[in-house]
């Protein structure tokens, strides 16, 4: 049969017309299957009409490739139709049936690809000229690449994925444009289907890049379990490269309770712990970061216990990279929260030595916050607190209280509060110089800093020796009185009240309080029923009366 030499749209229409009007009506064998083919041909005929309305249909490479594929499918269909016009199948029934099934599958794919290409907007973009804005050029290129990822051969999709990676690695704006054009669902489907090893690796790399752009994370999260399941499968059986990229994506996805529960229930914690033990140094840091996020959720902690995670994490905290150590310590900190038995277990397994070594390795100041938080968590157990004080951690806290990073200072002040559990520890903390830095923190800008410092001081001043240190420090009384101001919201006033109450019996301190306006503030706090405020106000009043009697 001679194929007409025309443009691919005309050629395909001619083939369609021949099939529908001259060949299929004469079919004698497999009429049921040819009925299905006829239905698909009708869909294809409508789509070819749509193609003819686009000026770029015969110049766009994607369109041309698809039209040539359609022509080839229709040519194969004609050849098979001619054979089925006779009940005596010369090539045998099974071979003919296989050919027809193949044609039907190709037609299904052609119809699906046509639908994707027409809806993509690529044919409206035309030939992108250099005169358009960069954003418009990226938008058009994104649409083109998203379409190429969905139609064509595996080789074509692989090349398209290379271009996607090149585009989104350039800058975050390109990521946001590609996400806005709908690339995320397409990438997730590529992970979920029978894509080649290369395409899957590149796809998870693209997803990891998107996950690092804050404004695009919600689009990944919206993919839900479909994406999570694929990423967990990669953790289980992917290459080292793919596992690293999957961990990057999971770090962004593991902040929600629902996702954390899904990861925990699908074996994700076990796979992450295996990476922490046997993965590359880079992947260990990333995997422990995901575990750190998961350990925040109380209902997931049981999964950690079942997998003996504590021992893996302590090992990583002792000998991992700086990033892995920080994340392992952070994970332990989240795990032992409100669990006295776990705190005692990790101390028994050597976590204090790990903590000391990490602290003394001089990590970046911000990275110290997680170490201070773990110290605080451990110190809340009285059975552990005294050991931490005698082990030299107070000196380390004094240094941290003087650092310029707010979060680290706040964590350190809260750790001091936990360590101040009895007279012995309060005395040692005061003697080692914590009170001066805490007084400075009372004047901090952040309410959290003021409250953390005032709470620590209220506990330390229960020891008489520390009250003497406080009285000698400049500005302590005035700074504390200022915290009584009711206009300072979200600060628990019972802490500054407690500090002043411990000093009100000193004539000098009482006069400083009155001069700084404590009485005015306290009257408002009494009306607000703040703990200890009435007793402190009465104490200031008695001081005035005692002063009058003394003069007489």
PDB file of C-alpha atoms in Angstrom, residues 355-356 359-360 365 368-380 384-421 425-426 428-439 441 449 452 456 460:
ATOM      1  CA  UNK A 355      27.428  16.059  74.427  1.00  0.00           C
ATOM      2  CA  UNK A 356      30.642  17.335  76.028  1.00  0.00           C
ATOM      3  CA  UNK A 359      30.180  21.186  72.693  1.00  0.00           C
ATOM      4  CA  UNK A 360      33.954  21.433  73.027  1.00  0.00           C
ATOM      5  CA  UNK A 365      27.250  29.166  67.585  1.00  0.00           C
ATOM      6  CA  UNK A 368      25.175  24.874  69.925  1.00  0.00           C
ATOM      7  CA  UNK A 369      21.486  25.502  70.567  1.00  0.00           C
ATOM      8  CA  UNK A 370      20.589  21.841  70.118  1.00  0.00           C
ATOM      9  CA  UNK A 371      23.313  20.791  72.585  1.00  0.00           C
ATOM     10  CA  UNK A 372      22.036  23.294  75.149  1.00  0.00           C
ATOM     11  CA  UNK A 373      18.478  22.039  74.631  1.00  0.00           C
ATOM     12  CA  UNK A 374      19.549  18.443  75.271  1.00  0.00           C
ATOM     13  CA  UNK A 375      21.394  19.590  78.391  1.00  0.00           C
ATOM     14  CA  UNK A 376      18.219  21.323  79.533  1.00  0.00           C
ATOM     15  CA  UNK A 377      16.158  18.187  78.857  1.00  0.00           C
ATOM     16  CA  UNK A 378      18.535  16.003  80.841  1.00  0.00           C
ATOM     17  CA  UNK A 379      18.800  18.528  83.676  1.00  0.00           C
ATOM     18  CA  UNK A 380      15.049  18.346  84.272  1.00  0.00           C
ATOM     19  CA  UNK A 384      21.032  13.683  86.326  1.00  0.00           C
ATOM     20  CA  UNK A 385      21.260  17.416  87.139  1.00  0.00           C
ATOM     21  CA  UNK A 386      23.880  17.212  89.900  1.00  0.00           C
ATOM     22  CA  UNK A 387      26.124  15.091  87.701  1.00  0.00           C
ATOM     23  CA  UNK A 388      25.910  17.680  84.904  1.00  0.00           C
ATOM     24  CA  UNK A 389      26.907  20.461  87.292  1.00  0.00           C
ATOM     25  CA  UNK A 390      29.852  18.504  88.672  1.00  0.00           C
ATOM     26  CA  UNK A 391      30.828  17.534  85.118  1.00  0.00           C
ATOM     27  CA  UNK A 392      31.613  21.132  84.208  1.00  0.00           C
ATOM     28  CA  UNK A 393      28.564  22.087  82.164  1.00  0.00           C
ATOM     29  CA  UNK A 394      27.849  25.245  84.163  1.00  0.00           C
ATOM     30  CA  UNK A 395      31.090  26.836  82.945  1.00  0.00           C
ATOM     31  CA  UNK A 396      30.023  26.008  79.404  1.00  0.00           C
ATOM     32  CA  UNK A 397      26.613  27.600  80.034  1.00  0.00           C
ATOM     33  CA  UNK A 398      28.186  30.818  81.328  1.00  0.00           C
ATOM     34  CA  UNK A 399      30.098  31.151  78.064  1.00  0.00           C
ATOM     35  CA  UNK A 400      26.926  30.506  76.054  1.00  0.00           C
ATOM     36  CA  UNK A 401      24.921  33.079  78.046  1.00  0.00           C
ATOM     37  CA  UNK A 402      27.316  35.736  76.756  1.00  0.00           C
ATOM     38  CA  UNK A 403      26.991  34.744  73.080  1.00  0.00           C
ATOM     39  CA  UNK A 404      25.274  36.912  70.484  1.00  0.00           C
ATOM     40  CA  UNK A 405      22.733  34.375  69.219  1.00  0.00           C
ATOM     41  CA  UNK A 406      19.344  34.880  70.857  1.00  0.00           C
ATOM     42  CA  UNK A 407      18.072  31.306  70.582  1.00  0.00           C
ATOM     43  CA  UNK A 408      21.234  29.910  72.169  1.00  0.00           C
ATOM     44  CA  UNK A 409      21.062  32.388  75.065  1.00  0.00           C
ATOM     45  CA  UNK A 410      17.419  31.576  75.747  1.00  0.00           C
ATOM     46  CA  UNK A 411      18.117  27.838  75.685  1.00  0.00           C
ATOM     47  CA  UNK A 412      21.038  28.353  78.086  1.00  0.00           C
ATOM     48  CA  UNK A 413      18.929  30.381  80.548  1.00  0.00           C
ATOM     49  CA  UNK A 414      16.259  27.669  80.495  1.00  0.00           C
ATOM     50  CA  UNK A 415      18.948  25.056  81.125  1.00  0.00           C
ATOM     51  CA  UNK A 416      20.113  27.038  84.152  1.00  0.00           C
ATOM     52  CA  UNK A 417      16.543  26.911  85.494  1.00  0.00           C
ATOM     53  CA  UNK A 418      16.475  23.128  85.208  1.00  0.00           C
ATOM     54  CA  UNK A 419      19.900  22.765  86.854  1.00  0.00           C
ATOM     55  CA  UNK A 420      18.856  24.973  89.778  1.00  0.00           C
ATOM     56  CA  UNK A 421      17.059  22.099  91.455  1.00  0.00           C
ATOM     57  CA  UNK A 425      23.554  23.215  92.413  1.00  0.00           C
ATOM     58  CA  UNK A 426      22.288  26.797  92.944  1.00  0.00           C
ATOM     59  CA  UNK A 428      27.760  26.217  92.325  1.00  0.00           C
ATOM     60  CA  UNK A 429      25.930  27.929  89.454  1.00  0.00           C
ATOM     61  CA  UNK A 430      26.110  31.269  91.265  1.00  0.00           C
ATOM     62  CA  UNK A 431      29.779  30.832  92.167  1.00  0.00           C
ATOM     63  CA  UNK A 432      30.683  30.078  88.534  1.00  0.00           C
ATOM     64  CA  UNK A 433      29.332  33.375  87.239  1.00  0.00           C
ATOM     65  CA  UNK A 434      25.851  32.807  85.779  1.00  0.00           C
ATOM     66  CA  UNK A 435      24.077  35.632  87.570  1.00  0.00           C
ATOM     67  CA  UNK A 436      25.755  38.557  85.767  1.00  0.00           C
ATOM     68  CA  UNK A 437      24.894  37.398  82.233  1.00  0.00           C
ATOM     69  CA  UNK A 438      21.324  36.564  83.304  1.00  0.00           C
ATOM     70  CA  UNK A 439      20.857  40.109  84.651  1.00  0.00           C
ATOM     71  CA  UNK A 441      19.369  39.281  79.584  1.00  0.00           C
ATOM     72  CA  UNK A 449      14.731  36.132  76.669  1.00  0.00           C
ATOM     73  CA  UNK A 452      13.906  32.804  80.543  1.00  0.00           C
ATOM     74  CA  UNK A 456      16.423  31.286  86.131  1.00  0.00           C
ATOM     75  CA  UNK A 460      18.977  30.916  91.828  1.00  0.00           C
TER      76      UNK A 460
END
